Amino acid sequence: MARLAQTPGLTDVQRSILETVREFADKEIIPHAQRLEHADEYPTDILDGMREMGLFGLTIDEEFGGLGESLLTYALVVEELSRGWMSISGIVNTHFIVAYLISQHGSPEQKARLLPRMATGEVRGAFSMSEPECGSDVSAIKSKAVRHGDNFVLNGQKMWLTNGAYSSVVATLVKTDTGADSVYGNMSTFLLEKEPGFGETAPGLTIPGKIDKMGYKGVETTEMVLDGVTVPESAVLGGADKVGRGFYQMMDGIEVGRVNVAARACGISIRAFELAVAYAQQRRTFGKPLAGHQAVAFKLAEMGTKIEAAHALMVNAARLKDAGQRNDVEAGMAKLLASEYCAEVVQEAFRIHGGYGYSKEYEIERLMREAPFLLIGEGTSEIQKTIISRGLLKEYKL
């Protein structure tokens, strides 16, 4: 990449990782993304390459076989992968959130048993909060876990699971009656282990099939039906004494997830800009290249400026989290700005392409269908504004 989205202060190791991932995206993702996306085909070969590079264990501690890298490194890797094809970054995003949750909140037994296999990509993670009747309003979830002796029995229906089929462990938020005054104190996160695939992948746990989507294809998005799923209390994230802590654990994971979505938006924006600036220099109208017309040149200037602003906010949010500071407001700002700017940058690139942008032969058509997802994933723009405003009002309270 030439000038856009440069990140100062990186170590030699970080730069080496990013150069390797960028080369991988150029050679192994971009040339195949159109065909795989249009066919809605799972990118098995690309995933095998990512496993060989150790990307599934990028942030997992070295003691568990990972690379022990920071959230910033991960976010920049996601930016590079999304520049190639957003669906690829989606596959590692939910895996990363689950690995993060286990690393931060898991019991010693859960860490020792799951993290080494997650680091190699042998076990991949999925993340489940939403349900058919609730998304942003987490308090409205209906799925329940009821204690029966030393076990819990789970019933309910979950929705919008990325990696729902090919994952082996699903971090799942459900209601548990702990007697807490707040609804948020009556939720627990369970690590539900299953076989990869569709159908009944564990006793009582069914992945019915793949949801057909406008974009974000290749990676599967699924439902999950829980019908009498019986698990030991050791399946509670962090162990039996963490019953009732699920909401707070999940919100910690969502903060890093929002940095990830911001990084995805930056990656798509960069690719849209690359396509637009190349087309604007090649396509000639009225005797000169499109880029020679001030109207188009100004579009490119605005697109580049938006990418820089979104990238800077994303990097700042990641660095705050890496420093051990709360970053809910900053992650919300990064996700809000990056996703909204991504939609705008992609649309401007689409306009620069003119009629060709509407053709499936051109890559920008795919980006036009992918960008809207980022306005919704990990919380809508309206939810981000709510989080940001509450945080700012609390900080500046009179």
CSV table of C-alpha atoms in Angstrom, one decimal:
chain,number,residue,atom,x,y,z
A,1,MET,CA,0.0,0.0,0.0
A,2,ALA,CA,1.4,3.4,-0.9
A,3,ARG,CA,0.3,6.1,1.4
A,4,LEU,CA,-3.0,5.5,3.0
A,5,ALA,CA,-3.5,4.1,6.5
A,6,GLN,CA,0.1,4.1,7.7
A,7,THR,CA,0.6,3.3,11.4
A,8,PRO,CA,3.6,4.9,13.2
A,9,GLY,CA,5.3,3.2,16.1
A,10,LEU,CA,5.1,-0.4,15.0
A,11,THR,CA,7.8,-2.9,15.9
A,12,ASP,CA,9.8,-4.8,13.4
A,13,VAL,CA,7.8,-7.9,14.2
A,14,GLN,CA,4.5,-6.1,13.6
A,15,ARG,CA,5.7,-4.7,10.3
A,16,SER,CA,6.9,-8.1,9.2
A,17,ILE,CA,3.6,-9.7,10.1
A,18,LEU,CA,1.7,-7.1,8.1
A,19,GLU,CA,3.9,-7.4,5.1
A,20,THR,CA,3.4,-11.1,5.1
A,21,VAL,CA,-0.4,-10.8,5.4
A,22,ARG,CA,-0.5,-8.1,2.7
A,23,GLU,CA,1.4,-10.3,0.3
A,24,PHE,CA,-0.9,-13.2,1.2
A,25,ALA,CA,-4.0,-11.0,0.5
A,26,ASP,CA,-2.6,-9.9,-2.9
A,27,LYS,CA,-1.7,-13.4,-4.1
A,28,GLU,CA,-4.1,-15.8,-2.4
A,29,ILE,CA,-7.3,-13.8,-1.6
A,30,ILE,CA,-7.9,-11.0,-4.1
A,31,PRO,CA,-7.5,-13.2,-7.2
A,32,HIS,CA,-10.0,-15.7,-5.9
A,33,ALA,CA,-12.5,-13.6,-3.9
A,34,GLN,CA,-14.9,-12.7,-6.8
A,35,ARG,CA,-15.3,-16.4,-7.8
A,36,LEU,CA,-15.7,-17.7,-4.3
A,37,GLU,CA,-18.1,-14.9,-3.3
A,38,HIS,CA,-20.4,-15.2,-6.3
A,39,ALA,CA,-20.5,-19.0,-5.7
A,40,ASP,CA,-21.0,-18.5,-1.9
A,41,GLU,CA,-18.2,-21.1,-1.6
A,42,TYR,CA,-16.3,-21.6,1.7
A,43,PRO,CA,-12.7,-20.5,1.2
A,44,THR,CA,-11.0,-23.7,2.4
A,45,ASP,CA,-7.7,-23.2,0.7
A,46,ILE,CA,-7.4,-19.6,2.0
A,47,LEU,CA,-8.1,-20.8,5.5
A,48,ASP,CA,-5.5,-23.5,5.2
A,49,GLY,CA,-3.0,-20.8,4.3
A,50,MET,CA,-4.0,-18.7,7.3
A,51,ARG,CA,-3.5,-21.7,9.6
A,52,GLU,CA,0.0,-22.2,8.2
A,53,MET,CA,0.8,-18.6,9.0
A,54,GLY,CA,-0.5,-19.0,12.6
A,55,LEU,CA,-3.2,-16.3,12.2
A,56,PHE,CA,-5.7,-18.2,14.3
A,57,GLY,CA,-3.4,-18.0,17.3
A,58,LEU,CA,-2.2,-14.4,16.6
A,59,THR,CA,-3.3,-13.0,20.0
A,60,ILE,CA,-3.2,-16.2,22.0
A,61,ASP,CA,-0.5,-16.3,24.6
A,62,GLU,CA,2.7,-18.1,23.7
A,63,GLU,CA,2.3,-20.5,26.6
A,64,PHE,CA,-0.7,-21.9,24.8
A,65,GLY,CA,1.0,-22.0,21.4
A,66,GLY,CA,0.0,-18.7,20.0
A,67,LEU,CA,2.0,-15.7,18.8
A,68,GLY,CA,1.0,-13.5,21.8
A,69,GLU,CA,0.4,-10.4,19.7
A,70,SER,CA,-1.6,-7.3,20.7
A,71,LEU,CA,-5.1,-6.2,19.7
A,72,LEU,CA,-3.5,-3.5,17.5
A,73,THR,CA,-1.5,-6.1,15.6
A,74,TYR,CA,-4.7,-8.2,15.1
A,75,ALA,CA,-6.7,-5.1,14.0
A,76,LEU,CA,-4.1,-4.2,11.4
A,77,VAL,CA,-4.1,-7.8,10.2
A,78,VAL,CA,-7.9,-7.7,9.9
A,79,GLU,CA,-7.6,-4.5,7.9
A,80,GLU,CA,-5.3,-6.3,5.4
A,81,LEU,CA,-7.5,-9.4,5.2
A,82,SER,CA,-10.6,-7.2,4.7
A,83,ARG,CA,-8.9,-5.3,1.9
A,84,GLY,CA,-8.7,-8.7,0.2
A,85,TRP,CA,-12.2,-10.0,1.1
A,86,MET,CA,-14.3,-9.1,4.1
A,87,SER,CA,-15.6,-12.6,4.6
A,88,ILE,CA,-12.1,-13.9,5.4
A,89,SER,CA,-11.8,-11.4,8.3
A,90,GLY,CA,-15.2,-12.5,9.5
A,91,ILE,CA,-14.0,-16.1,9.9
A,92,VAL,CA,-11.2,-15.0,12.2
A,93,ASN,CA,-13.1,-12.3,14.0
A,94,THR,CA,-15.5,-14.5,16.0
A,95,HIS,CA,-12.7,-17.0,16.6
A,96,PHE,CA,-10.6,-14.1,18.0
A,97,ILE,CA,-13.4,-12.9,20.3
A,98,VAL,CA,-14.0,-16.4,21.8
A,99,ALA,CA,-10.2,-16.8,22.2
A,100,TYR,CA,-10.1,-13.4,23.9
A,101,LEU,CA,-13.0,-14.3,26.2
A,102,ILE,CA,-11.4,-17.6,27.3
A,103,SER,CA,-8.0,-15.9,27.8
A,104,GLN,CA,-9.5,-13.1,29.9
A,105,HIS,CA,-12.3,-14.9,31.7
A,106,GLY,CA,-11.8,-18.6,31.3
A,107,SER,CA,-11.0,-21.1,34.0
A,108,PRO,CA,-7.5,-22.6,34.0
A,109,GLU,CA,-9.0,-25.8,32.7
A,110,GLN,CA,-10.8,-24.1,29.9
A,111,LYS,CA,-7.6,-22.2,28.9
A,112,ALA,CA,-5.4,-25.3,28.9
A,113,ARG,CA,-7.9,-27.5,27.0
A,114,LEU,CA,-9.1,-25.1,24.3
A,115,LEU,CA,-6.5,-22.4,23.7
A,116,PRO,CA,-3.7,-24.6,22.3
A,117,ARG,CA,-6.1,-26.1,19.7
A,118,MET,CA,-7.6,-22.7,18.9
A,119,ALA,CA,-4.1,-21.4,18.3
A,120,THR,CA,-3.6,-23.9,15.5
A,121,GLY,CA,-7.0,-23.4,14.0
A,122,GLU,CA,-8.0,-27.0,14.8
A,123,VAL,CA,-10.8,-25.6,17.0
A,124,ARG,CA,-12.5,-22.5,15.8
A,125,GLY,CA,-14.8,-20.3,17.8
A,126,ALA,CA,-18.2,-18.7,17.2
A,127,PHE,CA,-19.9,-16.1,19.3
A,128,SER,CA,-23.7,-16.0,20.0
A,129,MET,CA,-25.8,-13.3,21.7
A,130,SER,CA,-28.5,-12.3,19.2
A,131,GLU,CA,-31.9,-14.1,18.8
A,132,PRO,CA,-34.7,-14.0,16.3
A,133,GLU,CA,-36.5,-11.3,18.4
A,134,CYS,CA,-33.5,-9.4,19.8
A,135,GLY,CA,-30.3,-7.9,18.5
A,136,SER,CA,-29.1,-4.7,20.1
A,137,ASP,CA,-31.4,-5.1,23.1
A,138,VAL,CA,-29.4,-7.9,24.8
A,139,SER,CA,-31.7,-7.7,27.9
A,140,ALA,CA,-34.5,-9.2,25.7
A,141,ILE,CA,-32.9,-12.6,25.1
A,142,LYS,CA,-35.2,-15.5,25.9
A,143,SER,CA,-32.8,-18.5,25.7
A,144,LYS,CA,-32.4,-20.0,29.2
A,145,ALA,CA,-30.1,-22.3,31.2
A,146,VAL,CA,-31.8,-24.1,34.1
A,147,ARG,CA,-29.7,-25.8,36.7
A,148,HIS,CA,-30.3,-29.6,37.3
A,149,GLY,CA,-28.0,-30.8,40.0
A,150,ASP,CA,-24.4,-30.3,38.7
A,151,ASN,CA,-25.6,-29.7,35.2
A,152,PHE,CA,-27.4,-27.0,33.2
A,153,VAL,CA,-30.0,-27.6,30.6
A,154,LEU,CA,-30.2,-25.0,27.8
A,155,ASN,CA,-33.2,-24.2,25.6
A,156,GLY,CA,-33.8,-21.5,23.1
A,157,GLN,CA,-33.0,-20.2,19.6
A,158,LYS,CA,-30.0,-18.1,18.7
A,159,MET,CA,-29.4,-16.1,15.5
A,160,TRP,CA,-26.7,-14.6,13.3
A,161,LEU,CA,-23.8,-16.9,14.2
A,162,THR,CA,-20.8,-16.3,12.0
A,163,ASN,CA,-18.8,-19.5,11.8
A,164,GLY,CA,-22.0,-21.2,13.2
A,165,ALA,CA,-21.3,-24.4,11.3
A,166,TYR,CA,-17.6,-24.8,11.0
A,167,SER,CA,-16.9,-23.8,14.6
A,168,SER,CA,-16.3,-26.3,17.4
A,169,VAL,CA,-17.0,-24.1,20.4
A,170,VAL,CA,-19.7,-21.4,20.6
A,171,ALA,CA,-19.6,-18.8,23.4
A,172,THR,CA,-23.3,-18.4,24.1
A,173,LEU,CA,-25.1,-15.9,26.2
A,174,VAL,CA,-28.3,-17.1,27.9
A,175,LYS,CA,-30.5,-16.2,30.9
A,176,THR,CA,-29.9,-17.9,34.2
A,177,ASP,CA,-32.0,-17.2,37.3
A,178,THR,CA,-29.5,-16.1,39.8
A,179,GLY,CA,-31.8,-13.8,41.8
A,180,ALA,CA,-29.9,-10.7,40.9
A,181,ASP,CA,-31.8,-7.4,40.9
A,182,SER,CA,-30.6,-6.5,37.4
A,183,VAL,CA,-31.5,-8.5,34.3
A,184,TYR,CA,-27.8,-8.2,33.4
A,185,GLY,CA,-26.9,-10.1,36.5
A,186,ASN,CA,-29.1,-13.0,35.5
A,187,MET,CA,-27.1,-13.9,32.3
A,188,SER,CA,-24.3,-16.4,31.9
A,189,THR,CA,-22.0,-17.3,29.1
A,190,PHE,CA,-21.6,-21.0,28.2
A,191,LEU,CA,-18.9,-22.6,26.1
A,192,LEU,CA,-20.9,-25.0,24.0
A,193,GLU,CA,-18.7,-27.6,22.3
A,194,LYS,CA,-19.9,-29.3,19.2
A,195,GLU,CA,-18.8,-31.0,16.0
A,196,PRO,CA,-18.3,-28.8,12.9
A,197,GLY,CA,-21.1,-29.0,10.3
A,198,PHE,CA,-24.8,-28.7,9.9
A,199,GLY,CA,-27.7,-30.6,11.5
A,200,GLU,CA,-27.5,-31.9,15.1
A,201,THR,CA,-23.8,-31.3,15.9
A,202,ALA,CA,-24.2,-32.1,19.6
A,203,PRO,CA,-27.0,-33.7,21.6
A,204,GLY,CA,-29.9,-31.2,21.5
A,205,LEU,CA,-27.8,-28.6,19.5
A,206,THR,CA,-28.8,-28.1,15.9
A,207,ILE,CA,-27.3,-25.8,13.2
A,208,PRO,CA,-30.3,-25.9,10.7
A,209,GLY,CA,-28.5,-24.4,7.7
A,210,LYS,CA,-26.9,-21.4,6.1
A,211,ILE,CA,-28.8,-18.1,6.0
A,212,ASP,CA,-28.8,-16.6,2.4
A,213,LYS,CA,-27.4,-13.1,2.6
A,214,MET,CA,-27.1,-10.1,0.3
A,215,GLY,CA,-23.3,-10.0,0.8
A,216,TYR,CA,-20.8,-11.3,3.3
A,217,LYS,CA,-20.8,-14.6,1.4
A,218,GLY,CA,-18.4,-17.5,1.6
A,219,VAL,CA,-18.4,-17.5,5.4
A,220,GLU,CA,-21.6,-19.1,6.8
A,221,THR,CA,-24.1,-17.3,9.0
A,222,THR,CA,-26.5,-19.6,10.8
A,223,GLU,CA,-29.1,-20.1,13.5
A,224,MET,CA,-28.5,-22.3,16.5
A,225,VAL,CA,-31.4,-24.2,18.1
A,226,LEU,CA,-30.9,-25.4,21.7
A,227,ASP,CA,-33.3,-28.2,22.7
A,228,GLY,CA,-32.4,-29.7,26.0
A,229,VAL,CA,-28.7,-29.2,25.6
A,230,THR,CA,-27.2,-30.6,28.9
A,231,VAL,CA,-23.8,-29.4,29.9
A,232,PRO,CA,-21.8,-29.5,33.2
A,233,GLU,CA,-21.3,-26.4,35.3
A,234,SER,CA,-17.7,-26.4,34.1
A,235,ALA,CA,-19.1,-25.2,30.7
A,236,VAL,CA,-19.8,-21.8,32.2
A,237,LEU,CA,-17.2,-19.4,31.0
A,238,GLY,CA,-14.8,-19.0,34.0
A,239,GLY,CA,-16.4,-21.9,35.9
A,240,ALA,CA,-19.4,-22.4,38.2
A,241,ASP,CA,-18.6,-19.3,40.3
A,242,LYS,CA,-19.0,-17.1,37.2
A,243,VAL,CA,-22.7,-17.8,36.8
A,244,GLY,CA,-24.4,-14.4,36.4
A,245,ARG,CA,-21.3,-12.7,34.9
A,246,GLY,CA,-22.0,-13.6,31.3
A,247,PHE,CA,-23.3,-10.1,30.2
A,248,TYR,CA,-20.2,-8.4,31.5
A,249,GLN,CA,-17.9,-11.0,30.0
A,250,MET,CA,-19.6,-10.6,26.6
A,251,MET,CA,-19.4,-6.8,26.7
A,252,ASP,CA,-15.7,-7.1,27.2
A,253,GLY,CA,-15.5,-9.2,24.1
A,254,ILE,CA,-17.8,-6.8,22.1
A,255,GLU,CA,-15.3,-3.9,22.8
A,256,VAL,CA,-12.6,-5.8,20.9
A,257,GLY,CA,-15.2,-6.9,18.3
A,258,ARG,CA,-16.0,-3.3,17.6
A,259,VAL,CA,-12.3,-2.5,17.0
A,260,ASN,CA,-12.4,-5.5,14.6
A,261,VAL,CA,-15.4,-4.1,12.7
A,262,ALA,CA,-13.7,-0.7,12.4
A,263,ALA,CA,-10.6,-2.5,11.0
A,264,ARG,CA,-12.8,-4.4,8.5
A,265,ALA,CA,-14.4,-1.1,7.4
A,266,CYS,CA,-11.0,0.5,6.9
A,267,GLY,CA,-9.8,-2.5,4.8
A,268,ILE,CA,-12.9,-2.4,2.5
A,269,SER,CA,-12.5,1.4,2.2
A,270,ILE,CA,-8.8,1.1,1.2
A,271,ARG,CA,-9.7,-1.5,-1.4
A,272,ALA,CA,-12.5,0.7,-2.8
A,273,PHE,CA,-10.1,3.6,-3.0
A,274,GLU,CA,-7.5,1.5,-4.8
A,275,LEU,CA,-10.1,0.4,-7.3
A,276,ALA,CA,-11.5,3.9,-7.8
A,277,VAL,CA,-8.1,5.6,-8.2
A,278,ALA,CA,-6.9,3.0,-10.7
A,279,TYR,CA,-10.1,3.3,-12.8
A,280,ALA,CA,-10.1,7.1,-12.6
A,281,GLN,CA,-6.6,7.1,-14.1
A,282,GLN,CA,-7.3,4.5,-16.8
A,283,ARG,CA,-10.8,5.6,-18.0
A,284,ARG,CA,-10.8,8.6,-20.3
A,285,THR,CA,-13.7,10.9,-20.9
A,286,PHE,CA,-13.8,14.2,-22.8
A,287,GLY,CA,-10.2,13.8,-23.9
A,288,LYS,CA,-8.6,13.1,-20.5
A,289,PRO,CA,-8.6,10.6,-17.6
A,290,LEU,CA,-11.4,10.8,-15.1
A,291,ALA,CA,-8.9,11.8,-12.5
A,292,GLY,CA,-8.2,14.9,-14.5
A,293,HIS,CA,-11.7,16.2,-13.9
A,294,GLN,CA,-11.9,18.2,-10.7
A,295,ALA,CA,-15.2,16.6,-9.6
A,296,VAL,CA,-13.6,13.2,-9.6
A,297,ALA,CA,-10.3,14.4,-8.1
A,298,PHE,CA,-12.2,16.0,-5.2
A,299,LYS,CA,-14.0,12.7,-4.6
A,300,LEU,CA,-10.7,10.9,-4.3
A,301,ALA,CA,-9.4,13.6,-1.9
A,302,GLU,CA,-12.4,13.2,0.3
A,303,MET,CA,-12.3,9.4,0.2
A,304,GLY,CA,-8.6,9.4,1.2
A,305,THR,CA,-9.2,11.8,4.1
A,306,LYS,CA,-12.1,9.7,5.4
A,307,ILE,CA,-9.9,6.5,5.3
A,308,GLU,CA,-7.2,8.3,7.3
A,309,ALA,CA,-9.6,9.5,9.9
A,310,ALA,CA,-11.2,6.1,10.4
A,311,HIS,CA,-7.9,4.3,10.5
A,312,ALA,CA,-6.6,6.7,13.2
A,313,LEU,CA,-9.6,6.2,15.4
A,314,MET,CA,-9.3,2.4,15.0
A,315,VAL,CA,-5.7,2.4,16.0
A,316,ASN,CA,-6.3,4.6,19.0
A,317,ALA,CA,-9.1,2.4,20.3
A,318,ALA,CA,-6.9,-0.7,19.9
A,319,ARG,CA,-3.9,0.9,21.7
A,320,LEU,CA,-6.1,1.9,24.6
A,321,LYS,CA,-7.4,-1.6,25.0
A,322,ASP,CA,-3.8,-2.9,24.8
A,323,ALA,CA,-2.8,-0.5,27.5
A,324,GLY,CA,-5.4,-2.0,29.8
A,325,GLN,CA,-7.7,1.0,29.7
A,326,ARG,CA,-11.4,1.0,29.1
A,327,ASN,CA,-12.2,1.8,25.5
A,328,ASP,CA,-15.9,1.4,25.1
A,329,VAL,CA,-16.4,5.1,24.0
A,330,GLU,CA,-13.3,5.0,21.7
A,331,ALA,CA,-14.2,1.6,20.2
A,332,GLY,CA,-17.8,2.9,19.6
A,333,MET,CA,-16.4,6.0,17.9
A,334,ALA,CA,-14.1,4.0,15.7
A,335,LYS,CA,-16.8,1.6,14.7
A,336,LEU,CA,-19.3,4.4,14.1
A,337,LEU,CA,-17.0,6.5,12.0
A,338,ALA,CA,-15.3,3.7,10.1
A,339,SER,CA,-18.5,1.9,9.1
A,340,GLU,CA,-20.3,5.1,8.0
A,341,TYR,CA,-17.3,6.3,6.1
A,342,CYS,CA,-16.8,2.9,4.5
A,343,ALA,CA,-20.4,3.0,3.1
A,344,GLU,CA,-19.6,6.5,1.7
A,345,VAL,CA,-16.2,5.7,0.3
A,346,VAL,CA,-17.5,2.5,-1.4
A,347,GLN,CA,-20.5,4.4,-2.9
A,348,GLU,CA,-18.2,7.1,-4.3
A,349,ALA,CA,-15.9,4.4,-5.8
A,350,PHE,CA,-19.1,2.8,-7.3
A,351,ARG,CA,-20.1,6.2,-8.8
A,352,ILE,CA,-16.6,6.7,-10.3
A,353,HIS,CA,-16.9,3.3,-12.1
A,354,GLY,CA,-20.2,4.5,-13.7
A,355,GLY,CA,-22.2,1.8,-15.4
A,356,TYR,CA,-19.3,-0.7,-15.1
A,357,GLY,CA,-19.7,-0.6,-11.3
A,358,TYR,CA,-23.0,-2.3,-11.7
A,359,SER,CA,-21.5,-5.2,-13.5
A,360,LYS,CA,-20.6,-8.3,-11.5
A,361,GLU,CA,-17.4,-8.4,-13.5
A,362,TYR,CA,-16.1,-5.5,-11.4
A,363,GLU,CA,-15.0,-5.9,-7.8
A,364,ILE,CA,-16.7,-2.7,-6.7
A,365,GLU,CA,-20.1,-4.5,-7.1
A,366,ARG,CA,-19.1,-6.9,-4.4
A,367,LEU,CA,-18.0,-4.2,-2.0
A,368,MET,CA,-21.3,-2.4,-2.5
A,369,ARG,CA,-23.0,-5.4,-1.1
A,370,GLU,CA,-20.5,-6.0,1.7
A,371,ALA,CA,-20.2,-2.5,3.2
A,372,PRO,CA,-23.8,-2.2,4.5
A,373,PHE,CA,-23.2,-5.2,6.9
A,374,LEU,CA,-20.7,-3.1,8.8
A,375,LEU,CA,-23.4,-0.5,9.6
A,376,ILE,CA,-25.2,-3.3,11.6
A,377,GLY,CA,-22.6,-5.8,12.8
A,378,GLU,CA,-21.4,-5.5,16.5
A,379,GLY,CA,-24.1,-2.9,17.1
A,380,THR,CA,-25.8,-0.4,14.8
A,381,SER,CA,-24.6,3.1,14.4
A,382,GLU,CA,-27.5,4.2,16.6
A,383,ILE,CA,-26.2,1.9,19.4
A,384,GLN,CA,-22.7,3.3,19.0
A,385,LYS,CA,-24.1,6.8,19.4
A,386,THR,CA,-25.9,5.8,22.5
A,387,ILE,CA,-22.7,4.3,24.0
A,388,ILE,CA,-20.7,7.3,23.0
A,389,SER,CA,-23.1,9.9,24.4
A,390,ARG,CA,-23.6,8.0,27.7
A,391,GLY,CA,-19.9,7.8,28.2
A,392,LEU,CA,-19.3,11.5,27.3
A,393,LEU,CA,-22.2,12.7,29.5
A,394,LYS,CA,-20.8,10.6,32.4
A,395,GLU,CA,-17.4,12.0,32.0
A,396,TYR,CA,-18.5,15.6,31.6
A,397,LYS,CA,-21.3,15.4,34.3
A,398,LEU,CA,-21.9,18.7,36.0
